GROMACS .gro file of C-alpha atoms in nm:
model
  448
    1MET     CA    1  -2.906   2.909   4.804
    2LYS     CA    2  -2.683   2.856   4.481
    3ASP     CA    3  -2.522   2.541   4.626
    4ARG     CA    4  -2.883   2.405   4.704
    5SER     CA    5  -2.990   2.463   4.361
    6ASN     CA    6  -2.689   2.293   4.243
    7LYS     CA    7  -2.769   1.997   4.421
    8VAL     CA    8  -3.134   2.001   4.325
    9LEU     CA    9  -3.024   1.992   3.956
   10PHE     CA   10  -2.773   1.704   4.007
   11ILE     CA   11  -3.001   1.506   4.176
   12PHE     CA   12  -3.298   1.583   3.899
   13GLY     CA   13  -3.035   1.449   3.633
   14LEU     CA   14  -2.968   1.135   3.863
   15LEU     CA   15  -3.363   1.077   3.900
   16THR     CA   16  -3.440   1.112   3.544
   17PHE     CA   17  -3.154   0.904   3.444
   18ALA     CA   18  -3.276   0.627   3.724
   19PHE     CA   19  -3.632   0.644   3.596
   20SER     CA   20  -3.509   0.580   3.241
   21MET     CA   21  -3.293   0.275   3.351
   22MET     CA   22  -3.594   0.131   3.544
   23ALA     CA   23  -3.868   0.219   3.275
   24ILE     CA   24  -3.673   0.024   2.996
   25PRO     CA   25  -3.534  -0.297   3.018
   26ILE     CA   26  -3.188  -0.260   2.824
   27GLN     CA   27  -2.868  -0.428   2.803
   28ALA     CA   28  -2.527  -0.275   2.886
   29ALA     CA   29  -2.441  -0.218   2.532
   30ASN     CA   30  -2.716   0.010   2.496
   31LEU     CA   31  -2.594   0.264   2.761
   32SER     CA   32  -2.288   0.490   2.677
   33CYS     CA   33  -2.158   0.796   2.816
   34GLN     CA   34  -1.957   1.066   2.585
   35GLY     CA   35  -1.797   1.370   2.745
   36SER     CA   36  -1.506   1.644   2.727
   37PHE     CA   37  -1.262   1.828   2.951
   38GLN     CA   38  -1.186   2.191   2.844
   39SER     CA   39  -0.929   2.421   3.033
   40GLN     CA   40  -0.899   2.790   2.952
   41MET     CA   41  -0.717   3.099   3.054
   42GLY     CA   42  -0.755   3.476   2.900
   43VAL     CA   43  -0.502   3.727   2.973
   44SER     CA   44  -0.562   4.094   2.901
   45LEU     CA   45  -0.355   4.284   2.667
   46GLU     CA   46  -0.370   4.604   2.850
   47ASP     CA   47  -0.047   4.724   3.069
   48ASP     CA   48  -0.126   4.519   3.371
   49HIS     CA   49  -0.213   4.191   3.168
   50ASP     CA   50  -0.474   4.104   3.409
   51LEU     CA   51  -0.660   3.750   3.406
   52THR     CA   52  -0.980   3.793   3.220
   53ARG     CA   53  -1.093   3.421   3.255
   54LEU     CA   54  -0.947   3.106   3.412
   55GLU     CA   55  -1.233   2.800   3.413
   56THR     CA   56  -1.240   2.414   3.361
   57GLU     CA   57  -1.505   2.253   3.234
   58LEU     CA   58  -1.627   1.896   3.251
   59VAL     CA   59  -1.920   1.788   3.051
   60PHE     CA   60  -2.083   1.419   3.090
   61GLN     CA   61  -2.309   1.320   2.820
   62PRO     CA   62  -2.496   0.968   2.938
   63GLU     CA   63  -2.726   0.805   2.668
   64VAL     CA   64  -2.946   0.496   2.665
   65VAL     CA   65  -3.087   0.416   2.304
   66THR     CA   66  -3.340   0.137   2.259
   67ALA     CA   67  -3.581   0.075   1.952
   68ASP     CA   68  -3.886   0.317   2.062
   69VAL     CA   69  -3.706   0.496   2.345
   70GLN     CA   70  -3.389   0.738   2.409
   71PHE     CA   71  -3.253   0.878   2.709
   72TYR     CA   72  -3.019   1.165   2.669
   73GLY     CA   73  -2.848   1.381   2.950
   74GLU     CA   74  -2.571   1.661   2.956
   75ILE     CA   75  -2.429   1.764   3.285
   76GLU     CA   76  -2.175   2.046   3.276
   77LEU     CA   77  -1.947   2.141   3.599
   78ARG     CA   78  -1.755   2.459   3.547
   79ILE     CA   79  -1.452   2.493   3.763
   80PRO     CA   80  -1.407   2.781   3.913
   81ALA     CA   81  -1.568   3.012   3.646
   82SER     CA   82  -1.384   3.327   3.754
   83THR     CA   83  -1.349   3.621   3.552
   84GLY     CA   84  -1.273   3.998   3.581
   85THR     CA   85  -0.954   4.225   3.665
   86VAL     CA   86  -0.957   4.068   4.004
   87LEU     CA   87  -0.948   3.688   3.985
   88THR     CA   88  -1.184   3.539   4.265
   89ILE     CA   89  -1.190   3.170   4.332
   90SER     CA   90  -1.582   3.060   4.290
   91PRO     CA   91  -1.699   2.744   4.378
   92PRO     CA   92  -1.781   2.472   4.094
   93ASP     CA   93  -2.076   2.584   3.916
   94MET     CA   94  -2.305   2.263   3.819
   95MET     CA   95  -2.562   2.265   3.542
   96VAL     CA   96  -2.790   1.993   3.398
   97ASN     CA   97  -2.807   2.118   3.018
   98GLU     CA   98  -3.027   1.854   2.893
   99ALA     CA   99  -3.203   1.522   3.078
  100TYR     CA  100  -3.477   1.428   2.835
  101LEU     CA  101  -3.644   1.118   2.724
  102ASP     CA  102  -3.772   1.032   2.380
  103LEU     CA  103  -4.067   0.834   2.318
  104TYR     CA  104  -4.058   0.761   1.973
  105GLY     CA  105  -4.423   0.654   1.782
  106PHE     CA  106  -4.621   0.741   2.103
  107PRO     CA  107  -4.920   0.786   2.171
  108HIS     CA  108  -4.945   0.746   1.768
  109ARG     CA  109  -4.693   0.613   1.536
  110GLN     CA  110  -4.692   0.947   1.366
  111VAL     CA  111  -4.592   1.118   1.680
  112ASP     CA  112  -4.275   1.160   1.903
  113LEU     CA  113  -4.270   1.300   2.227
  114ARG     CA  114  -3.971   1.442   2.424
  115LEU     CA  115  -4.005   1.508   2.813
  116GLY     CA  116  -3.762   1.663   3.029
  117LYS     CA  117  -3.506   1.938   2.988
  118GLN     CA  118  -3.418   2.049   2.658
  119LEU     CA  119  -3.257   2.236   2.386
  120LEU     CA  120  -3.470   2.380   2.116
  121PRO     CA  121  -3.211   2.505   1.856
  122TRP     CA  122  -3.496   2.659   1.605
  123GLY     CA  123  -3.348   2.840   1.298
  124THR     CA  124  -3.119   2.774   1.036
  125GLY     CA  125  -2.819   3.037   1.094
  126TYR     CA  126  -2.487   3.005   1.230
  127GLN     CA  127  -2.473   3.073   1.585
  128LEU     CA  128  -2.683   3.343   1.560
  129ASN     CA  129  -3.061   3.281   1.523
  130PRO     CA  130  -3.335   3.525   1.557
  131THR     CA  131  -3.600   3.266   1.508
  132SER     CA  132  -3.480   3.071   1.832
  133ASN     CA  133  -3.671   3.236   2.130
  134LEU     CA  134  -3.759   2.925   2.368
  135ASN     CA  135  -3.410   2.887   2.545
  136PRO     CA  136  -3.280   3.163   2.722
  137GLU     CA  137  -2.941   3.301   2.597
  138ASP     CA  138  -2.605   3.200   2.813
  139PHE     CA  139  -2.415   3.542   2.807
  140ARG     CA  140  -2.157   3.420   3.068
  141SER     CA  141  -1.902   3.451   2.829
  142PRO     CA  142  -2.012   3.706   2.506
  143PHE     CA  143  -1.762   3.511   2.263
  144ASP     CA  144  -1.963   3.173   2.289
  145PHE     CA  145  -2.220   3.293   2.033
  146GLY     CA  146  -2.522   3.099   2.040
  147ARG     CA  147  -2.488   2.941   2.353
  148ARG     CA  148  -2.811   2.901   2.561
  149LEU     CA  149  -2.970   2.723   2.861
  150GLY     CA  150  -3.176   2.411   2.841
  151VAL     CA  151  -3.566   2.430   2.944
  152HIS     CA  152  -3.796   2.206   3.126
  153GLY     CA  153  -4.089   2.108   2.888
  154LEU     CA  154  -4.283   1.885   2.661
  155THR     CA  155  -4.220   1.886   2.277
  156GLY     CA  156  -4.449   1.691   2.055
  157LYS     CA  157  -4.375   1.640   1.647
  158VAL     CA  158  -4.643   1.509   1.432
  159TYR     CA  159  -4.519   1.370   1.093
  160PHE     CA  160  -4.738   1.383   0.792
  161GLU     CA  161  -4.640   1.284   0.440
  162ASN     CA  162  -4.429   1.599   0.351
  163LEU     CA  163  -4.503   1.830   0.674
  164THR     CA  164  -4.374   1.811   1.039
  165VAL     CA  165  -4.575   1.981   1.289
  166THR     CA  166  -4.390   2.062   1.629
  167ALA     CA  167  -4.583   2.186   1.931
  168VAL     CA  168  -4.370   2.294   2.255
  169GLY     CA  169  -4.512   2.392   2.596
  170LEU     CA  170  -4.265   2.543   2.886
  171PRO     CA  171  -4.425   2.553   3.206
  172THR     CA  172  -4.189   2.767   3.382
  173PHE     CA  173  -3.991   3.065   3.295
  174THR     CA  174  -3.596   3.082   3.286
  175PRO     CA  175  -3.427   3.415   3.249
  176ALA     CA  176  -3.076   3.430   3.061
  177THR     CA  177  -2.774   3.442   3.242
  178LEU     CA  178  -2.580   3.766   3.234
  179PRO     CA  179  -2.206   3.842   3.164
  180GLU     CA  180  -1.967   3.833   3.412
  181GLY     CA  181  -1.705   4.024   3.523
  182HIS     CA  182  -1.591   4.321   3.278
  183PHE     CA  183  -1.838   4.201   3.036
  184GLN     CA  184  -2.143   4.321   3.217
  185GLY     CA  185  -2.172   4.633   3.014
  186LEU     CA  186  -2.247   4.424   2.700
  187VAL     CA  187  -2.576   4.356   2.830
  188SER     CA  188  -2.731   4.591   3.080
  189ALA     CA  189  -3.069   4.670   3.164
  190LEU     CA  190  -3.035   5.015   3.324
  191PRO     CA  191  -3.059   5.326   3.097
  192ASP     CA  192  -2.770   5.563   3.066
  193HIS     CA  193  -2.973   5.847   3.158
  194ALA     CA  194  -3.040   5.737   3.510
  195LEU     CA  195  -2.653   5.719   3.545
  196SER     CA  196  -2.608   6.065   3.421
  197LEU     CA  197  -2.801   6.228   3.708
  198LEU     CA  198  -2.485   6.139   3.950
  199PRO     CA  199  -2.230   6.363   3.970
  200PRO     CA  200  -1.946   6.322   3.761
  201GLY     CA  201  -1.666   6.054   3.898
  202LEU     CA  202  -1.917   5.952   4.183
  203THR     CA  203  -1.926   5.567   4.201
  204LEU     CA  204  -2.231   5.398   4.349
  205THR     CA  205  -2.354   5.052   4.461
  206GLU     CA  206  -2.616   4.865   4.252
  207ASP     CA  207  -2.907   4.684   4.441
  208ILE     CA  208  -3.064   4.498   4.154
  209ARG     CA  209  -3.396   4.323   4.228
  210PRO     CA  210  -3.550   4.109   3.945
  211ILE     CA  211  -3.931   4.071   3.934
  212MET     CA  212  -4.006   3.718   3.856
  213PRO     CA  213  -4.326   3.591   3.685
  214ASP     CA  214  -4.565   3.418   3.889
  215ASN     CA  215  -4.478   3.014   3.871
  216ASN     CA  216  -4.791   2.932   3.704
  217TRP     CA  217  -4.894   2.830   3.318
  218ALA     CA  218  -5.033   3.166   3.263
  219ASN     CA  219  -4.770   3.429   3.368
  220ALA     CA  220  -4.442   3.188   3.366
  221GLY     CA  221  -4.546   2.966   3.074
  222THR     CA  222  -4.440   2.981   2.697
  223TRP     CA  223  -4.568   2.772   2.408
  224GLY     CA  224  -4.458   2.756   2.062
  225LEU     CA  225  -4.566   2.593   1.731
  226LYS     CA  226  -4.370   2.529   1.400
  227MET     CA  227  -4.448   2.377   1.053
  228GLU     CA  228  -4.155   2.248   0.852
  229LYS     CA  229  -4.155   2.154   0.460
  230ASN     CA  230  -3.900   2.053   0.206
  231LEU     CA  231  -3.977   2.234  -0.121
  232PHE     CA  232  -3.756   2.145  -0.426
  233GLY     CA  233  -3.469   2.051  -0.210
  234TRP     CA  234  -3.498   2.354   0.023
  235ASP     CA  235  -3.595   2.327   0.379
  236PHE     CA  236  -3.866   2.592   0.498
  237SER     CA  237  -4.015   2.660   0.862
  238LEU     CA  238  -4.293   2.886   0.976
  239SER     CA  239  -4.303   2.935   1.387
  240TYR     CA  240  -4.476   3.102   1.644
  241ILE     CA  241  -4.388   3.165   1.994
  242HIS     CA  242  -4.562   3.334   2.299
  243GLY     CA  243  -4.378   3.386   2.616
  244ARG     CA  244  -4.140   3.659   2.752
  245TYR     CA  245  -3.824   3.811   2.686
  246THR     CA  246  -3.551   3.635   2.881
  247LEU     CA  247  -3.342   3.943   2.922
  248PRO     CA  248  -3.474   4.221   3.193
  249VAL     CA  249  -3.564   4.564   3.152
  250ALA     CA  250  -3.566   4.833   3.406
  251LYS     CA  251  -3.918   4.921   3.553
  252ARG     CA  252  -3.834   5.163   3.820
  253ILE     CA  253  -3.491   5.326   3.924
  254THR     CA  254  -3.439   5.464   4.271
  255ILE     CA  255  -3.129   5.660   4.339
  256ILE     CA  256  -3.065   5.639   4.726
  257PRO     CA  257  -2.821   5.899   4.833
  258PRO     CA  258  -2.530   5.821   5.066
  259PRO     CA  259  -2.598   5.861   5.454
  260ALA     CA  260  -2.370   6.075   5.678
  261ASP     CA  261  -2.098   5.822   5.723
  262GLY     CA  262  -2.012   5.886   5.362
  263THR     CA  263  -2.089   5.571   5.193
  264GLU     CA  264  -2.172   5.535   4.823
  265PRO     CA  265  -2.521   5.603   4.689
  266ILE     CA  266  -2.751   5.320   4.604
  267LEU     CA  267  -2.900   5.272   4.284
  268GLN     CA  268  -3.198   5.054   4.350
  269ALA     CA  269  -3.350   4.902   4.016
  270GLU     CA  270  -3.654   4.686   3.981
  271LEU     CA  271  -3.632   4.450   3.643
  272THR     CA  272  -3.909   4.308   3.470
  273TYR     CA  273  -3.910   4.060   3.187
  274PRO     CA  274  -4.204   4.183   2.941
  275ARG     CA  275  -4.414   3.945   2.743
  276ARG     CA  276  -4.353   3.905   2.366
  277GLN     CA  277  -4.506   3.709   2.071
  278VAL     CA  278  -4.271   3.586   1.795
  279VAL     CA  279  -4.339   3.501   1.442
  280GLY     CA  280  -4.039   3.351   1.269
  281LEU     CA  281  -3.941   3.211   0.909
  282ASP     CA  282  -3.638   3.055   0.809
  283TRP     CA  283  -3.506   2.862   0.495
  284ALA     CA  284  -3.212   2.656   0.410
  285GLY     CA  285  -3.071   2.484   0.073
  286ALA     CA  286  -2.789   2.457  -0.185
  287ILE     CA  287  -2.681   2.601  -0.510
  288GLY     CA  288  -2.383   2.358  -0.617
  289ASP     CA  289  -2.117   2.386  -0.347
  290TYR     CA  290  -2.253   2.694  -0.196
  291GLY     CA  291  -2.478   2.657   0.128
  292LEU     CA  292  -2.731   2.949   0.163
  293TRP     CA  293  -2.985   2.991   0.467
  294GLY     CA  294  -3.200   3.297   0.603
  295GLU     CA  295  -3.404   3.391   0.907
  296ALA     CA  296  -3.659   3.643   0.970
  297ALA     CA  297  -3.853   3.711   1.314
  298PHE     CA  298  -4.085   3.966   1.386
  299PHE     CA  299  -4.133   4.064   1.747
  300PHE     CA  300  -4.449   4.189   1.913
  301PRO     CA  301  -4.353   4.344   2.261
  302GLU     CA  302  -4.528   4.455   2.550
  303ALA     CA  303  -4.441   4.834   2.627
  304VAL     CA  304  -4.253   4.889   2.952
  305THR     CA  305  -4.176   5.244   3.098
  306THR     CA  306  -3.903   5.326   3.311
  307THR     CA  307  -3.981   5.551   3.607
  308ILE     CA  308  -3.650   5.731   3.769
  309ASP     CA  309  -3.678   5.830   4.092
  310ALA     CA  310  -3.381   6.095   4.187
  311THR     CA  311  -3.597   6.314   4.405
  312ALA     CA  312  -3.363   6.254   4.705
  313LEU     CA  313  -3.083   6.426   4.493
  314GLY     CA  314  -3.316   6.736   4.417
  315PHE     CA  315  -3.441   6.597   4.087
  316PRO     CA  316  -3.826   6.541   3.997
  317ALA     CA  317  -3.902   6.207   3.904
  318GLN     CA  318  -3.876   6.124   3.522
  319GLU     CA  319  -4.041   5.835   3.330
  320GLU     CA  320  -3.893   5.712   2.966
  321THR     CA  321  -4.020   5.431   2.742
  322ALA     CA  322  -3.757   5.139   2.770
  323LEU     CA  323  -3.956   4.940   2.548
  324GLU     CA  324  -4.195   5.052   2.307
  325ASP     CA  325  -4.499   4.812   2.190
  326THR     CA  326  -4.390   4.873   1.810
  327VAL     CA  327  -4.343   4.545   1.606
  328TYR     CA  328  -3.973   4.489   1.492
  329GLY     CA  329  -3.801   4.239   1.280
  330LYS     CA  330  -3.476   4.074   1.312
  331TYR     CA  331  -3.296   3.883   1.015
  332LEU     CA  332  -3.023   3.729   0.843
  333VAL     CA  333  -2.897   3.591   0.536
  334GLY     CA  334  -2.590   3.366   0.523
  335MET     CA  335  -2.394   3.122   0.295
  336ASP     CA  336  -2.105   2.910   0.326
  337TYR     CA  337  -1.832   2.721   0.111
  338GLY     CA  338  -1.595   2.462   0.185
  339THR     CA  339  -1.300   2.268   0.000
  340ASP     CA  340  -1.082   1.995   0.146
  341ARG     CA  341  -0.864   2.282   0.294
  342VAL     CA  342  -1.043   2.592   0.307
  343TYR     CA  343  -1.387   2.661   0.485
  344LEU     CA  344  -1.541   3.021   0.453
  345ASN     CA  345  -1.858   3.128   0.622
  346LEU     CA  346  -2.048   3.474   0.602
  347GLN     CA  347  -2.357   3.607   0.751
  348TYR     CA  348  -2.542   3.953   0.731
  349VAL     CA  349  -2.724   4.021   1.068
  350TYR     CA  350  -2.953   4.291   1.145
  351GLY     CA  351  -3.029   4.258   1.550
  352PHE     CA  352  -2.816   4.072   1.799
  353PRO     CA  353  -2.952   3.861   2.072
  354GLN     CA  354  -2.908   4.138   2.354
  355GLU     CA  355  -3.064   4.413   2.150
  356MET     CA  356  -3.453   4.500   2.196
  357ASP     CA  357  -3.675   4.738   2.082
  358HIS     CA  358  -3.722   4.886   1.732
  359ARG     CA  359  -3.492   5.163   1.809
  360ASN     CA  360  -3.188   4.964   1.927
  361LEU     CA  361  -3.106   4.752   1.638
  362GLY     CA  362  -2.778   4.723   1.444
  363HIS     CA  363  -2.635   4.603   1.136
  364TYR     CA  364  -2.340   4.330   1.143
  365LEU     CA  365  -2.120   4.156   0.900
  366VAL     CA  366  -2.014   3.801   1.099
  367GLY     CA  367  -1.788   3.555   0.928
  368GLY     CA  368  -1.502   3.361   0.946
  369VAL     CA  369  -1.241   3.162   0.724
  370GLU     CA  370  -1.042   2.843   0.816
  371TRP     CA  371  -0.723   2.696   0.653
  372THR     CA  372  -0.652   2.341   0.745
  373ILE     CA  373  -0.308   2.184   0.658
  374LYS     CA  374  -0.084   1.908   0.784
  375GLU     CA  375  -0.385   1.635   0.742
  376ASP     CA  376  -0.618   1.785   1.000
  377LYS     CA  377  -0.330   1.863   1.249
  378LEU     CA  378  -0.301   2.193   1.203
  379LYS     CA  379  -0.592   2.494   1.125
  380PHE     CA  380  -0.586   2.868   1.107
  381PRO     CA  381  -0.937   3.020   1.154
  382PHE     CA  382  -0.981   3.360   1.112
  383ASN     CA  383  -1.323   3.493   1.274
  384PHE     CA  384  -1.447   3.851   1.247
  385VAL     CA  385  -1.759   4.099   1.345
  386TRP     CA  386  -1.806   4.417   1.177
  387GLU     CA  387  -2.106   4.635   1.346
  388ILE     CA  388  -2.231   4.947   1.179
  389ARG     CA  389  -2.492   5.195   1.314
  390ASP     CA  390  -2.674   5.522   1.222
  391LEU     CA  391  -2.669   5.440   0.863
  392ASP     CA  392  -2.937   5.738   0.812
  393GLY     CA  393  -2.679   5.952   0.998
  394LYS     CA  394  -2.413   6.198   0.834
  395GLN     CA  395  -2.130   5.990   1.001
  396PRO     CA  396  -2.249   5.611   1.061
  397LYS     CA  397  -2.103   5.439   1.382
  398THR     CA  398  -1.870   5.149   1.322
  399ALA     CA  399  -1.712   4.884   1.550
  400HIS     CA  400  -1.525   4.568   1.463
  401PHE     CA  401  -1.400   4.256   1.647
  402ILE     CA  402  -1.137   4.030   1.495
  403ALA     CA  403  -0.978   3.666   1.641
  404PRO     CA  404  -0.728   3.508   1.447
  405GLU     CA  405  -0.663   3.153   1.578
  406LEU     CA  406  -0.394   2.885   1.576
  407ARG     CA  407  -0.537   2.541   1.659
  408VAL     CA  408  -0.311   2.220   1.694
  409TYR     CA  409  -0.461   1.865   1.724
  410PRO     CA  410  -0.211   1.617   1.872
  411ASP     CA  411  -0.465   1.341   1.808
  412SER     CA  412  -0.835   1.330   1.702
  413ASN     CA  413  -0.968   1.396   2.030
  414THR     CA  414  -0.721   1.690   2.167
  415GLU     CA  415  -0.740   2.018   2.002
  416LEU     CA  416  -0.516   2.326   2.189
  417ALA     CA  417  -0.607   2.672   2.079
  418LEU     CA  418  -0.419   2.993   2.093
  419ILE     CA  419  -0.687   3.318   2.035
  420LEU     CA  420  -0.618   3.651   2.014
  421ARG     CA  421  -0.921   3.875   2.041
  422LEU     CA  422  -0.871   4.279   1.915
  423ILE     CA  423  -1.188   4.503   1.961
  424ASP     CA  424  -1.232   4.855   1.862
  425GLY     CA  425  -1.512   5.067   1.829
  426ASP     CA  426  -1.709   5.418   1.838
  427THR     CA  427  -1.889   5.499   2.143
  428GLY     CA  428  -2.279   5.397   2.110
  429THR     CA  429  -2.154   5.030   1.946
  430GLU     CA  430  -2.240   4.726   2.127
  431LEU     CA  431  -1.854   4.620   2.047
  432GLY     CA  432  -1.725   4.935   2.155
  433LYS     CA  433  -1.842   4.888   2.491
  434LEU     CA  434  -1.575   4.595   2.505
  435LYS     CA  435  -1.275   4.786   2.313
  436THR     CA  436  -1.042   4.797   2.646
  437TRP     CA  437  -1.064   4.423   2.674
  438ASP     CA  438  -0.835   4.307   2.396
  439GLU     CA  439  -0.707   3.934   2.536
  440VAL     CA  440  -0.521   3.650   2.432
  441GLU     CA  441  -0.677   3.310   2.530
  442PHE     CA  442  -0.509   2.933   2.552
  443LYS     CA  443  -0.753   2.660   2.551
  444VAL     CA  444  -0.701   2.290   2.560
  445LYS     CA  445  -1.009   2.019   2.527
  446TYR     CA  446  -1.009   1.673   2.499
  447SER     CA  447  -1.299   1.455   2.420
  448PHE     CA  448  -1.404   1.108   2.516
   0.00000   0.00000   0.00000
């Protein structure tokens, strides 16, 4: 089934490109194709030094530009996209991240249309954007902050004298991709209470059954509206989105005991994608040499109750509220400053992308500093995340993530990087779930 989906995506990209070529008389000079090659290997710093990542990516970005029309595509091939303590060779994973047609001044000179699969990067924050809720998250690697999946849809922009209005319609629902290998615990729809019903030390087999919304506008469709305006040299926008959470929530969990042959018990989970409405506000500007930005998003969620059925183990069926219908907000404020040799970026974030419900939001300080020496041939980035929870308690829970790097540029198109990632934190923190996965990664990237 996966190979068939990859073939369909590849054929869709080719057909879209072919359509644009037939629909628009162009000269060869109008066609360009950029791209990149990237290969990376991660090694655990634990005693066994297991491989945590081994993958290669090829990205192709064909583009055709004329006076009133633009075609753009991005095709990504990941080989073999393998992670985990036991390295497995997987088949190539091909994705069409974007494939769209821009029509400028159509059907009116003040209107631009975009049709096809596209990324809609709403928000002003750096990599993390609480107001960006149209594209599902790509959590295959949790260290690639802000990475998202393209969605099929129609985007229209109307330009007034000093106001831009954007309307978006997405007819289908696309869920987020969940982490691979040992990172799976970072995003989990299963409540810890369900696992506590099992005897200590007992392993189980998970039978995960996502319940996707019906494939029609009423159930799977998402639409959004955004207004943008510049005031006194600062950019402001107000947005609204009506759709669904792209991460699942457990609707029912059934624990099936092992049969007489002694095999593992089965944890059968039905997952749902609840509805939500999001009202967002963002701004960005500068004071002198300092860039400043901020975002705030208010979520209006649909309530979800999880039924935990462990009657086969002698426990009564229980219900707990997985997602309350209480309005909650996520927000961030950030700044950056740069010179010829030093760049500083700092953000305070309340609520990470995988956190849902007003009871599960954490405080984060996210940032980095980068030193450049030897005429842009050598860079030393240092990135960090500091997490803090339970500020109202007697002893707040904290966690931290630091990632010093060394990047070398043999030429303007080639990058060699050595990255060290160190994670530690208290139980109950998001980063604390990864504290046993310190690693070092080597990466090479060539752009063409």
